[in-house]
């Protein structure tokens, strides 16, 4: 695998969601997520997968569950029981996206080659959080602001981060 990319929408305090739901509705973020992840495997926790009404089209879903009895019968879904097993399952892929939840992001962060965040400008009640991005280890390389409008209650910024030191030991 060449790139392990964490992709998430988070509030100003790294809020991801509450009770398995997003605290915002941002159509342009959904569009960005679809455009970015289509054609690539996605690694997620079981709770994240359970929030989908059905598997997302044109993407392999690798679902991590500690429950050995948990199964999914959809052809584009695979259940594994650890992040290592998920990474092994997608090792031939050029790009792999980690899409949640909080614990899976925390485990994958030290292995990530990029972070794609949608920073929603607001604070929200939440029970799940994205890990803190350490500015000593990560550098922001892109920031694109999107104002609130008739379709988006909150303004937000698309942000991209890469490690300050890449796998070859070079500093960014």
mmCIF file of C-alpha atoms in Angstrom:
data_model
loop_
_atom_site.group_PDB
_atom_site.id
_atom_site.type_symbol
_atom_site.label_atom_id
_atom_site.label_comp_id
_atom_site.label_asym_id
_atom_site.label_seq_id
_atom_site.Cartn_x
_atom_site.Cartn_y
_atom_site.Cartn_z
ATOM 1 C CA UNK A 1 0.000 0.000 0.000
ATOM 2 C CA UNK A 2 1.371 3.356 -1.003
ATOM 3 C CA UNK A 3 -0.940 5.769 0.839
ATOM 4 C CA UNK A 4 -2.967 5.331 4.014
ATOM 5 C CA UNK A 5 -5.231 8.363 4.217
ATOM 6 C CA UNK A 6 -7.431 9.353 7.145
ATOM 7 C CA UNK A 7 -10.521 11.232 5.920
ATOM 8 C CA UNK A 8 -12.995 12.857 8.287
ATOM 9 C CA UNK A 9 -15.260 15.814 8.954
ATOM 10 C CA UNK A 10 -14.704 17.267 12.420
ATOM 11 C CA UNK A 11 -15.894 20.215 14.472
ATOM 12 C CA UNK A 12 -13.586 22.836 15.972
ATOM 13 C CA UNK A 13 -12.971 20.561 18.986
ATOM 14 C CA UNK A 14 -12.385 17.450 16.810
ATOM 15 C CA UNK A 15 -15.980 16.256 17.237
ATOM 16 C CA UNK A 16 -16.903 13.440 14.851
ATOM 17 C CA UNK A 17 -20.439 12.600 15.886
ATOM 18 C CA UNK A 18 -22.938 11.609 18.505
ATOM 19 C CA UNK A 19 -25.024 8.446 18.763
ATOM 20 C CA UNK A 20 -23.747 7.288 15.363
ATOM 21 C CA UNK A 21 -24.804 10.438 13.532
ATOM 22 C CA UNK A 22 -23.108 13.557 12.196
ATOM 23 C CA UNK A 23 -24.058 16.808 13.933
ATOM 24 C CA UNK A 24 -24.157 18.661 10.563
ATOM 25 C CA UNK A 25 -25.366 18.217 6.991
ATOM 26 C CA UNK A 26 -22.847 19.452 4.411
ATOM 27 C CA UNK A 27 -23.687 18.345 0.845
ATOM 28 C CA UNK A 28 -20.404 19.626 -0.597
ATOM 29 C CA UNK A 29 -18.458 17.610 2.004
ATOM 30 C CA UNK A 30 -20.444 14.482 1.078
ATOM 31 C CA UNK A 31 -19.604 15.167 -2.591
ATOM 32 C CA UNK A 32 -15.901 15.584 -1.744
ATOM 33 C CA UNK A 33 -15.912 12.350 0.290
ATOM 34 C CA UNK A 34 -17.533 10.450 -2.596
ATOM 35 C CA UNK A 35 -15.155 11.869 -5.228
ATOM 36 C CA UNK A 36 -12.102 11.199 -3.050
ATOM 37 C CA UNK A 37 -12.894 7.650 -1.890
ATOM 38 C CA UNK A 38 -14.636 6.144 -4.944
ATOM 39 C CA UNK A 39 -12.597 3.311 -6.419
ATOM 40 C CA UNK A 40 -10.515 2.848 -3.257
ATOM 41 C CA UNK A 41 -10.825 0.533 -0.246
ATOM 42 C CA UNK A 42 -12.161 2.043 2.960
ATOM 43 C CA UNK A 43 -11.297 0.778 6.442
ATOM 44 C CA UNK A 44 -13.838 1.474 9.162
ATOM 45 C CA UNK A 45 -15.107 0.276 12.486
ATOM 46 C CA UNK A 46 -18.336 -1.671 12.780
ATOM 47 C CA UNK A 47 -20.209 1.250 14.335
ATOM 48 C CA UNK A 48 -19.262 3.475 11.385
ATOM 49 C CA UNK A 49 -20.399 0.819 8.913
ATOM 50 C CA UNK A 50 -23.680 0.408 10.785
ATOM 51 C CA UNK A 51 -24.494 4.104 10.151
ATOM 52 C CA UNK A 52 -24.715 3.474 6.388
ATOM 53 C CA UNK A 53 -28.154 2.595 5.007
ATOM 54 C CA UNK A 54 -26.290 0.300 2.565
ATOM 55 C CA UNK A 55 -22.658 -0.140 1.463
ATOM 56 C CA UNK A 56 -21.340 2.775 -0.579
ATOM 57 C CA UNK A 57 -20.992 1.991 -4.291
ATOM 58 C CA UNK A 58 -17.658 1.377 -6.026
ATOM 59 C CA UNK A 59 -15.651 0.988 -2.820
ATOM 60 C CA UNK A 60 -14.427 -2.034 -0.902
ATOM 61 C CA UNK A 61 -15.522 -1.863 2.756
ATOM 62 C CA UNK A 62 -13.124 -3.421 5.266
ATOM 63 C CA UNK A 63 -14.969 -3.479 8.579
ATOM 64 C CA UNK A 64 -13.121 -3.966 11.861
ATOM 65 C CA UNK A 65 -15.092 -5.656 14.625
ATOM 66 C CA UNK A 66 -13.940 -7.281 17.842
ATOM 67 C CA UNK A 67 -17.058 -9.462 17.677
ATOM 68 C CA UNK A 68 -15.909 -12.710 16.022
ATOM 69 C CA UNK A 69 -19.542 -13.577 15.193
ATOM 70 C CA UNK A 70 -20.204 -10.308 13.292
ATOM 71 C CA UNK A 71 -20.761 -10.883 9.561
ATOM 72 C CA UNK A 72 -21.756 -8.866 6.506
ATOM 73 C CA UNK A 73 -22.930 -10.626 3.365
ATOM 74 C CA UNK A 74 -22.568 -7.806 0.811
ATOM 75 C CA UNK A 75 -19.998 -8.622 -1.917
ATOM 76 C CA UNK A 76 -18.003 -5.384 -1.404
ATOM 77 C CA UNK A 77 -17.661 -5.928 2.355
ATOM 78 C CA UNK A 78 -15.141 -7.857 4.414
ATOM 79 C CA UNK A 79 -15.029 -8.228 8.187
ATOM 80 C CA UNK A 80 -11.694 -8.422 10.008
ATOM 81 C CA UNK A 81 -10.831 -8.238 13.690
ATOM 82 C CA UNK A 82 -7.889 -5.801 13.860
ATOM 83 C CA UNK A 83 -6.347 -2.858 12.057
ATOM 84 C CA UNK A 84 -3.383 -5.066 11.091
ATOM 85 C CA UNK A 85 -5.740 -7.562 9.449
ATOM 86 C CA UNK A 86 -7.498 -4.706 7.618
ATOM 87 C CA UNK A 87 -4.171 -3.369 6.321
ATOM 88 C CA UNK A 88 -3.152 -6.863 5.193
ATOM 89 C CA UNK A 89 -6.446 -7.203 3.310
ATOM 90 C CA UNK A 90 -5.789 -4.035 1.278
ATOM 91 C CA UNK A 91 -2.000 -4.247 0.983
ATOM 92 C CA UNK A 92 -2.100 -4.376 -2.847
ATOM 93 C CA UNK A 93 -4.029 -1.080 -3.120
ATOM 94 C CA UNK A 94 -2.374 2.206 -4.054
ATOM 95 C CA UNK A 95 -4.608 4.308 -1.794
ATOM 96 C CA UNK A 96 -6.613 3.213 1.230
ATOM 97 C CA UNK A 97 -8.922 5.456 3.241
ATOM 98 C CA UNK A 98 -9.645 5.166 6.946
ATOM 99 C CA UNK A 99 -13.127 6.605 7.487
ATOM 100 C CA UNK A 100 -13.766 6.113 11.212
ATOM 101 C CA UNK A 101 -14.634 5.891 13.947
ATOM 102 C CA UNK A 102 -12.618 7.564 16.638
ATOM 103 C CA UNK A 103 -10.760 4.493 17.890
ATOM 104 C CA UNK A 104 -9.859 3.335 14.354
ATOM 105 C CA UNK A 105 -8.532 6.828 13.534
ATOM 106 C CA UNK A 106 -6.455 6.767 16.728
ATOM 107 C CA UNK A 107 -4.925 3.386 15.836
ATOM 108 C CA UNK A 108 -4.260 4.355 12.195
ATOM 109 C CA UNK A 109 -2.862 7.860 12.791
ATOM 110 C CA UNK A 110 0.771 6.752 13.385
ATOM 111 C CA UNK A 111 0.689 4.818 10.087
ATOM 112 C CA UNK A 112 -1.033 7.482 7.969
ATOM 113 C CA UNK A 113 0.633 9.165 5.013
ATOM 114 C CA UNK A 114 -2.012 11.904 4.734
ATOM 115 C CA UNK A 115 -4.981 13.367 6.579
ATOM 116 C CA UNK A 116 -7.919 14.879 4.694
ATOM 117 C CA UNK A 117 -10.061 16.871 7.135
ATOM 118 C CA UNK A 118 -13.182 18.881 6.653
ATOM 119 C CA UNK A 119 -13.009 21.309 9.582
ATOM 120 C CA UNK A 120 -16.582 22.359 10.367
ATOM 121 C CA UNK A 121 -16.596 25.811 11.955
ATOM 122 C CA UNK A 122 -18.669 25.263 15.054
ATOM 123 C CA UNK A 123 -18.640 23.308 18.289
ATOM 124 C CA UNK A 124 -20.971 20.382 18.720
ATOM 125 C CA UNK A 125 -22.151 17.932 21.333
ATOM 126 C CA UNK A 126 -20.371 14.663 20.583
ATOM 127 C CA UNK A 127 -19.443 11.265 21.966
ATOM 128 C CA UNK A 128 -16.801 10.443 19.346
ATOM 129 C CA UNK A 129 -13.697 12.477 18.545
ATOM 130 C CA UNK A 130 -10.889 12.560 15.983
ATOM 131 C CA UNK A 131 -7.414 12.358 17.574
ATOM 132 C CA UNK A 132 -5.490 15.585 18.065
ATOM 133 C CA UNK A 133 -3.184 16.369 15.127
ATOM 134 C CA UNK A 134 0.280 17.033 16.547
ATOM 135 C CA UNK A 135 1.771 20.058 14.730
ATOM 136 C CA UNK A 136 5.238 18.705 15.559
ATOM 137 C CA UNK A 137 4.469 15.644 13.411
ATOM 138 C CA UNK A 138 2.069 16.997 10.760
ATOM 139 C CA UNK A 139 2.119 20.007 8.433
ATOM 140 C CA UNK A 140 -0.943 21.464 6.723
ATOM 141 C CA UNK A 141 -0.413 21.680 2.956
ATOM 142 C CA UNK A 142 -3.884 22.749 1.790
ATOM 143 C CA UNK A 143 -6.705 24.869 3.154
ATOM 144 C CA UNK A 144 -9.823 25.711 1.136
ATOM 145 C CA UNK A 145 -12.592 27.669 2.872
ATOM 146 C CA UNK A 146 -16.296 27.102 2.085
ATOM 147 C CA UNK A 147 -18.707 29.680 3.513
ATOM 148 C CA UNK A 148 -22.069 28.848 5.014
ATOM 149 C CA UNK A 149 -24.843 29.225 2.447
ATOM 150 C CA UNK A 150 -28.430 28.124 1.774
ATOM 151 C CA UNK A 151 -27.301 24.440 1.542
ATOM 152 C CA UNK A 152 -24.701 24.539 4.336
ATOM 153 C CA UNK A 153 -25.663 25.782 7.805
ATOM 154 C CA UNK A 154 -21.993 25.902 8.847
ATOM 155 C CA UNK A 155 -18.910 27.197 7.092
ATOM 156 C CA UNK A 156 -16.079 24.694 6.752
ATOM 157 C CA UNK A 157 -12.552 24.326 5.466
ATOM 158 C CA UNK A 158 -11.071 21.428 3.519
ATOM 159 C CA UNK A 159 -7.612 20.789 5.015
ATOM 160 C CA UNK A 160 -4.842 18.391 3.965
ATOM 161 C CA UNK A 161 -1.951 17.350 6.210
ATOM 162 C CA UNK A 162 1.180 15.334 5.511
ATOM 163 C CA UNK A 163 3.801 14.068 7.961
ATOM 164 C CA UNK A 164 6.596 16.555 8.694
ATOM 165 C CA UNK A 165 9.052 13.708 8.129
ATOM 166 C CA UNK A 166 8.184 11.438 5.218
ATOM 167 C CA UNK A 167 9.012 7.702 5.089
ATOM 168 C CA UNK A 168 12.360 8.497 3.416
ATOM 169 C CA UNK A 169 13.330 10.681 6.389
ATOM 170 C CA UNK A 170 12.942 13.991 4.552
ATOM 171 C CA UNK A 171 11.498 16.955 6.484
ATOM 172 C CA UNK A 172 8.575 18.938 5.007
#
